[in-house]
Coordinates of C-alpha atoms in Angstrom, one line a residue:
Chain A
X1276 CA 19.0 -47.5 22.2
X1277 CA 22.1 -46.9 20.2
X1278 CA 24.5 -44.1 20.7
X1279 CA 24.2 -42.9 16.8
X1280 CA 20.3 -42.7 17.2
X1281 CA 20.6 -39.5 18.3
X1282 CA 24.3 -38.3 17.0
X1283 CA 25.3 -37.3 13.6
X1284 CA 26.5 -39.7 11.2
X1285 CA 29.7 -39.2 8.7
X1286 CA 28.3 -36.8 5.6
X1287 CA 25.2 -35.5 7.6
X1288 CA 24.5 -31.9 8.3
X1289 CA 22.5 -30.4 10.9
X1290 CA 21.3 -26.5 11.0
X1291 CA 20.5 -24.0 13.5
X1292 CA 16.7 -24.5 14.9
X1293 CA 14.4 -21.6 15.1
X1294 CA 14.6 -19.7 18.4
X1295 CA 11.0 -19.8 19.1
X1296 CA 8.3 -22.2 17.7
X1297 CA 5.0 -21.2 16.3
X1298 CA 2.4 -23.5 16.9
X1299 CA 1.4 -26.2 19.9
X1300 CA 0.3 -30.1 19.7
X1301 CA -1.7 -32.0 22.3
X1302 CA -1.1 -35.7 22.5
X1303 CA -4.9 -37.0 22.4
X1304 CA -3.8 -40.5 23.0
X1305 CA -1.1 -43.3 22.9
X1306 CA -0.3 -45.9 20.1
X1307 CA 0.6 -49.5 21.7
X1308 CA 2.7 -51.7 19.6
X1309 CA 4.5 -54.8 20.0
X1310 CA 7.9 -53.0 19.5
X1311 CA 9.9 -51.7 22.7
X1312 CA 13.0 -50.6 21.2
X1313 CA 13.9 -48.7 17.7
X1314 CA 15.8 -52.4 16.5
X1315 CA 12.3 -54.3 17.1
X1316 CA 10.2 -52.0 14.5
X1317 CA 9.6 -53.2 11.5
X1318 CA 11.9 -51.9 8.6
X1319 CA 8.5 -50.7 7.5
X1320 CA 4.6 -50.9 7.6
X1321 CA 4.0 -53.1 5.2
X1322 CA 6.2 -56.0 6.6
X1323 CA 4.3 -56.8 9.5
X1324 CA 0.4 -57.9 9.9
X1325 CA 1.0 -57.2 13.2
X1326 CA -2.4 -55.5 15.2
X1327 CA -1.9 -52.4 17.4
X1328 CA -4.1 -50.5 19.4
X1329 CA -4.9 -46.7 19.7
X1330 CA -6.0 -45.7 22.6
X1331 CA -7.8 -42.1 22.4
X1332 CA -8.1 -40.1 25.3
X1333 CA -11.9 -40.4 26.5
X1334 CA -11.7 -36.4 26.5
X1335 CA -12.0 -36.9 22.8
X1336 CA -14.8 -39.9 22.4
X1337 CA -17.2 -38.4 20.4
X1338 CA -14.8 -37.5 17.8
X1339 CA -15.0 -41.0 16.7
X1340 CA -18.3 -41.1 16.1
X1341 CA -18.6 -43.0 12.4
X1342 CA -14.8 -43.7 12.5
X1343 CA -16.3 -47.1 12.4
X1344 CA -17.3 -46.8 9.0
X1345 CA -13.9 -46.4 7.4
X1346 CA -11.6 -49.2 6.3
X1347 CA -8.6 -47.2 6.9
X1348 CA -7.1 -44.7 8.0
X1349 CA -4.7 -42.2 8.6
X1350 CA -3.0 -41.7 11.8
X1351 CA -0.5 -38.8 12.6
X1352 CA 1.5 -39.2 15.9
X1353 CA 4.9 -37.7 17.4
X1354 CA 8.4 -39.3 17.0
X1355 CA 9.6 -37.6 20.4
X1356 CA 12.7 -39.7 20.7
X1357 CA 14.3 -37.9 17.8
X1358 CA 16.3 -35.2 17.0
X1359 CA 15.0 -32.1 14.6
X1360 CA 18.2 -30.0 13.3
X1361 CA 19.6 -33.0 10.1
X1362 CA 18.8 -31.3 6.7
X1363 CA 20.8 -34.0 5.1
X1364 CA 20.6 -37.4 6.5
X1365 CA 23.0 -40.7 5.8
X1366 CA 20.4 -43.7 6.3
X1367 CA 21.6 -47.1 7.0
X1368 CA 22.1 -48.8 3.8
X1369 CA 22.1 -46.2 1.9
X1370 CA 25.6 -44.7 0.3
X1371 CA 24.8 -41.2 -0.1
X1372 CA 22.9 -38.3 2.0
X1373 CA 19.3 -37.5 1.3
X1374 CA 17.7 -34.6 2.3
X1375 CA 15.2 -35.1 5.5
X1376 CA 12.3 -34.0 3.1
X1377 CA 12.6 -37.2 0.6
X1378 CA 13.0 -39.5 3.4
X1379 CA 10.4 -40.6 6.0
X1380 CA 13.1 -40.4 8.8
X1381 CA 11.8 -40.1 12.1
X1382 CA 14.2 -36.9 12.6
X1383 CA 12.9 -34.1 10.8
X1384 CA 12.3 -30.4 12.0
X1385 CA 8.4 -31.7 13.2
X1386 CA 8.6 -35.2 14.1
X1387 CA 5.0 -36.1 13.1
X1388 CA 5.0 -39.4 11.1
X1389 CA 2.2 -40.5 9.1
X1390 CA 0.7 -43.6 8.6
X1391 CA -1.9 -45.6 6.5
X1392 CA -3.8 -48.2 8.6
X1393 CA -6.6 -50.8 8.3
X1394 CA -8.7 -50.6 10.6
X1395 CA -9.7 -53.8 12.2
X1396 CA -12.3 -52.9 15.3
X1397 CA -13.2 -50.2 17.6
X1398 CA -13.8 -51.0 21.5
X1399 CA -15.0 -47.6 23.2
X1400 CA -11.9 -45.4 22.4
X1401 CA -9.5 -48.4 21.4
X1402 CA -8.9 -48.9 18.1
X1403 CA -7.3 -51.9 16.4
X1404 CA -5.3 -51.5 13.7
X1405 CA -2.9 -53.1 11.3
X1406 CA 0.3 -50.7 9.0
X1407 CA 1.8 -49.4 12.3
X1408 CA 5.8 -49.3 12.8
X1409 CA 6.5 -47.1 15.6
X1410 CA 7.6 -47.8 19.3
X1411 CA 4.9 -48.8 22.0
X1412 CA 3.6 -45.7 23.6
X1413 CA 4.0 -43.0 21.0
X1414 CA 2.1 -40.3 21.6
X1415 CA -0.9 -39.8 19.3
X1416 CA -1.6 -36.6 16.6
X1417 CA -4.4 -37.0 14.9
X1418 CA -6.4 -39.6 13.1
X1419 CA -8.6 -38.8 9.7
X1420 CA -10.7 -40.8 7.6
X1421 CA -8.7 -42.3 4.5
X1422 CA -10.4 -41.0 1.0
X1423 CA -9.0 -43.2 -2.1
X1424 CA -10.4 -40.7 -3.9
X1425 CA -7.7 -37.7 -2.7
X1426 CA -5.0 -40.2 -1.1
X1427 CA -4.2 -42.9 -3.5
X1428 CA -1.7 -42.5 -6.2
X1429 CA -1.5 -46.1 -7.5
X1430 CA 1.5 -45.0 -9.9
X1431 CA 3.6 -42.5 -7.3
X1432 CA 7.2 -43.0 -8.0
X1433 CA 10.1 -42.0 -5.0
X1434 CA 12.7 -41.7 -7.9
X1435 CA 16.1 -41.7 -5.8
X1436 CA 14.4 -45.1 -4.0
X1437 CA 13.4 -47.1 -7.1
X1438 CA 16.7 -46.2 -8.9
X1439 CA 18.5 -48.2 -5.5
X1440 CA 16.5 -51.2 -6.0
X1441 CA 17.7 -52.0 -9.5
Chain B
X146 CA -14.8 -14.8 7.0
X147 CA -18.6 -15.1 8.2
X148 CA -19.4 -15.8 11.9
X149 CA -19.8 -19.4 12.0
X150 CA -16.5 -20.6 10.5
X151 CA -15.4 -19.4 14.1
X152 CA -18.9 -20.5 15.9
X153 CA -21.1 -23.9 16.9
X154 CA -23.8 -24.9 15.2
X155 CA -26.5 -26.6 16.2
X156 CA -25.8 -30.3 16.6
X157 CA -22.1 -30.0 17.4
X158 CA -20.4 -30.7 20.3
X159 CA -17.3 -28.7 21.9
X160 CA -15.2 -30.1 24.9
X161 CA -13.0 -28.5 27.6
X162 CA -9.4 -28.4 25.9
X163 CA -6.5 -30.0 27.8
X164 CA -4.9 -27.3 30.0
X165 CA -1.2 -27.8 28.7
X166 CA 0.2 -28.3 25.3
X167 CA 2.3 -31.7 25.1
X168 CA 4.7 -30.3 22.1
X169 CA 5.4 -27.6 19.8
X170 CA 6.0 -26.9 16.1
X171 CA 8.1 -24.9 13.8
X172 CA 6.7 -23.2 10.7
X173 CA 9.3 -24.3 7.9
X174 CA 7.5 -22.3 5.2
X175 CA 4.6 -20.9 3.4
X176 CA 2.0 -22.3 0.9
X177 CA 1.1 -19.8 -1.6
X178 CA -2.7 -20.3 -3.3
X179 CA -4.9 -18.1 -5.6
X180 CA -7.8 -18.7 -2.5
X181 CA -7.9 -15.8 -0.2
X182 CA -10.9 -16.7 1.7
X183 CA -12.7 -20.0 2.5
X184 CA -15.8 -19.5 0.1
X185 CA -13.1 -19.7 -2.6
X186 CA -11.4 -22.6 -1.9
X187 CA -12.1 -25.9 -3.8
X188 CA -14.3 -28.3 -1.5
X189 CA -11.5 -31.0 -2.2
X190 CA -8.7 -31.0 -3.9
X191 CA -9.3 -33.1 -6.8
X192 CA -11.3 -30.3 -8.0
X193 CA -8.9 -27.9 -8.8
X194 CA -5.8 -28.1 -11.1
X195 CA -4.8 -25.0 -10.0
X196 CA -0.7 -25.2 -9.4
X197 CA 0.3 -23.6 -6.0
X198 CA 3.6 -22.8 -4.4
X199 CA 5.3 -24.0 -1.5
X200 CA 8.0 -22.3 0.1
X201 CA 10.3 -23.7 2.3
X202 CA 12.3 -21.3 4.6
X203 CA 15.9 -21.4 3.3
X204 CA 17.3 -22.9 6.7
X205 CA 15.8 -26.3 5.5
X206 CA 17.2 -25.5 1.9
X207 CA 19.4 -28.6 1.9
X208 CA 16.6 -30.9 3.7
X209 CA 15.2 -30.8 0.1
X210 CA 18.2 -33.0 -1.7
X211 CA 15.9 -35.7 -4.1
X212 CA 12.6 -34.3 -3.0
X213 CA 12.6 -33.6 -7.2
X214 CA 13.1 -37.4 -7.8
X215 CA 9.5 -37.6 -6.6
X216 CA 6.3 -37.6 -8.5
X217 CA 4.3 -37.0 -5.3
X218 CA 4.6 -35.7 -1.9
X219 CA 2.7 -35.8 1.4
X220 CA 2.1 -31.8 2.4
X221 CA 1.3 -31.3 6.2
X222 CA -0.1 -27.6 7.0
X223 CA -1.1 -25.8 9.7
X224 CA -5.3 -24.7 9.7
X225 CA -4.7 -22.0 11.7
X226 CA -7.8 -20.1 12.2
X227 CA -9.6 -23.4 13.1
X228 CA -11.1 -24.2 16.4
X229 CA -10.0 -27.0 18.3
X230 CA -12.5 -27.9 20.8
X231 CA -15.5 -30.1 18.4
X232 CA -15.8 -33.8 18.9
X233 CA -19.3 -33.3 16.6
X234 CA -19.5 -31.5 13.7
X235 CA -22.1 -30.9 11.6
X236 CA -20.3 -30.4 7.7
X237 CA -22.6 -27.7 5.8
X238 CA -24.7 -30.2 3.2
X239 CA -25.4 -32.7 5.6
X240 CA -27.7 -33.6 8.4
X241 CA -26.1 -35.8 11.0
X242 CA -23.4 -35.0 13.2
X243 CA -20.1 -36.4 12.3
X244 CA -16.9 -37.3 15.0
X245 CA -14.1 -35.3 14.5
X246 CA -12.1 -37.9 13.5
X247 CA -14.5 -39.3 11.1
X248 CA -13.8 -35.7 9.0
X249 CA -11.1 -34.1 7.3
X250 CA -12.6 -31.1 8.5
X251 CA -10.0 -28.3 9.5
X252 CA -11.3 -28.0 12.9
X253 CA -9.9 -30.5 15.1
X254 CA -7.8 -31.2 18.5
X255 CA -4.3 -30.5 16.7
X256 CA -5.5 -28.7 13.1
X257 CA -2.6 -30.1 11.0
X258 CA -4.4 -31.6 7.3
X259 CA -2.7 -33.9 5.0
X260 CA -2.5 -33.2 1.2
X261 CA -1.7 -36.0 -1.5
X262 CA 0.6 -33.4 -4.4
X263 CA 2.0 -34.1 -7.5
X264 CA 5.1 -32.0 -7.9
X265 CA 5.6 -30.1 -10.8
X266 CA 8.9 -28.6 -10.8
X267 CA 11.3 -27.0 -8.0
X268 CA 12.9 -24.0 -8.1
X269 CA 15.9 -23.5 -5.0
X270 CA 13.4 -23.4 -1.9
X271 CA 10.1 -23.2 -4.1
X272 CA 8.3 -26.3 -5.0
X273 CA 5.1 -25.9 -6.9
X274 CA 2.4 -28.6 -6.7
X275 CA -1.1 -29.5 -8.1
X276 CA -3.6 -31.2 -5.3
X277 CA -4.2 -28.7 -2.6
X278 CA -6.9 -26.7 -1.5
X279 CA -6.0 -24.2 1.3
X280 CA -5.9 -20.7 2.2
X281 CA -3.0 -18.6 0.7
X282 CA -0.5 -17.9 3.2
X283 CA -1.3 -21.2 5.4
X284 CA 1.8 -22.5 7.3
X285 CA 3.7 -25.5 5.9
X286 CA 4.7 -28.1 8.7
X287 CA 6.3 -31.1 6.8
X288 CA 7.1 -32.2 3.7
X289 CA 7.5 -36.2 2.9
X290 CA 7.7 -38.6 -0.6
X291 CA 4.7 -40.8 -0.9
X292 CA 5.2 -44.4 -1.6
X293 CA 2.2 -46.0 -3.1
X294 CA 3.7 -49.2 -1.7
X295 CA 2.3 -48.0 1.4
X296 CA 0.5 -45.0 1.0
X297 CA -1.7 -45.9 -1.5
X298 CA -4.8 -47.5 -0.7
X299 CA -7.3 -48.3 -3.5
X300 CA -10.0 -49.8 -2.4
X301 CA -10.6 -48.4 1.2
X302 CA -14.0 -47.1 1.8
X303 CA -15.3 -44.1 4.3
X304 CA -18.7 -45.7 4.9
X305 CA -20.4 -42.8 5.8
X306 CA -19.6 -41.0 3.0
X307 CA -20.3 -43.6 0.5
X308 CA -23.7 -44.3 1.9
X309 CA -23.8 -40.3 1.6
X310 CA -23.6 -40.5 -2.1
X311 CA -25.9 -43.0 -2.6

């Protein structure tokens, strides 16, 4: 891993944390993916087919009781590697800073990442998936039924992000 | 608040909670809705047009640079007065038990929910938003753009629910 994964690029700014936090996670599991390093990951999701697993505790078994059903899903889990003070960050290839809450940058003040996934088969507590980017052995959030219904916005537009593709 | 919000009923499952916490979060803000308790809040959030506020502590002021490029956002909040012990639950209106991870129910291992918004205009550290359906006051977590290139999934089913409907 790179020096600059965890130092502050040119034209990014980092604030003062909070003294104390508020709130505690437990890590019910571990994602296993192909990827062992932060070069490896896919730029994003939807560029590799590639299946990963999700291994839930067996504390929490029953809670997937008719996570079977779904075709997807969405899986929350911890970027620990990263750090959580950038308000404004400078992303490779990208000319000017964007503020941490338009980007999905690991490095935010809670590193929880979100994901969509399709899920391709349960084993016991191992779950198969496909849409998964992060490094082998991230810890594991939370994992929730995906309703088209409330999640899909077909016509969503990240303005600052389709204005650099043209 | 009546009793069971806080209680088991019959059919659902608790476990024996990890003893240690694995990581911890910071509160970067408020969400401000007209519901004060839970018998007033929508059952989803497609129900309600009702424009609610969120806002961001001014420390993370800057961490919101193009956030208003953005037609929708991804909302993560803290359900704080959920319990975080049930693998089965059994959701008012219907019969079987359902895995924890199965339902967006509020009650789970680490209580953070996921909201789909459209932003409707920012103001400094105050965004306001159509698409949620949580308590006023409830703790904001993390704020991210959606992409429907990979956040938008049209056709995925939750089986049970379907079959539900039916």
């Amino acid at each position: 891993m790179s020096e600059d994964d965890f130092g502050i690029r040119d034209g990014e700014i980092a604030v003062e944390l909070p003294k104390n936090f508020d709130a505690s996670l437990y890590f019910i599991g571990r994602i296993r993916t192909p990827w062992k390093t932060r070069d490896e990951c896919p730029k994003n999701a939807r560029e590799s087919e590639a299946v990963c697993t999700i291994e839930v505790d067996p504390r929490w078994a029953q809670a997937l009781t008719g996570v079977g059903t779904c075709t997807h899903l969405v899986v929350l889990y911890w970027m620990n590697r990263s750090r959580r003070d950038l308000v404004l960050q400078m992303p490779r290839h990208y000319a000017i800073g964007r503020g941490t809450f338009a980007l999905r940058s690991p490095a935010r003040p809670n590193p929880i990442a979100m994901s969509v996934v399709r899920l391709v088969g349960i084993e016991g507590t191992r779950l198969s998936v496909v849409g998964l980017d992060c490094l082998d052995d991230t810890p594991l959030v939370d994992i929730k039924p995906y309703f088209a219904s409330t999640d899909s916005v077909t016509d969503a537009v990240v303005g600052w992000h389709a204005a650099n593709k043209t």
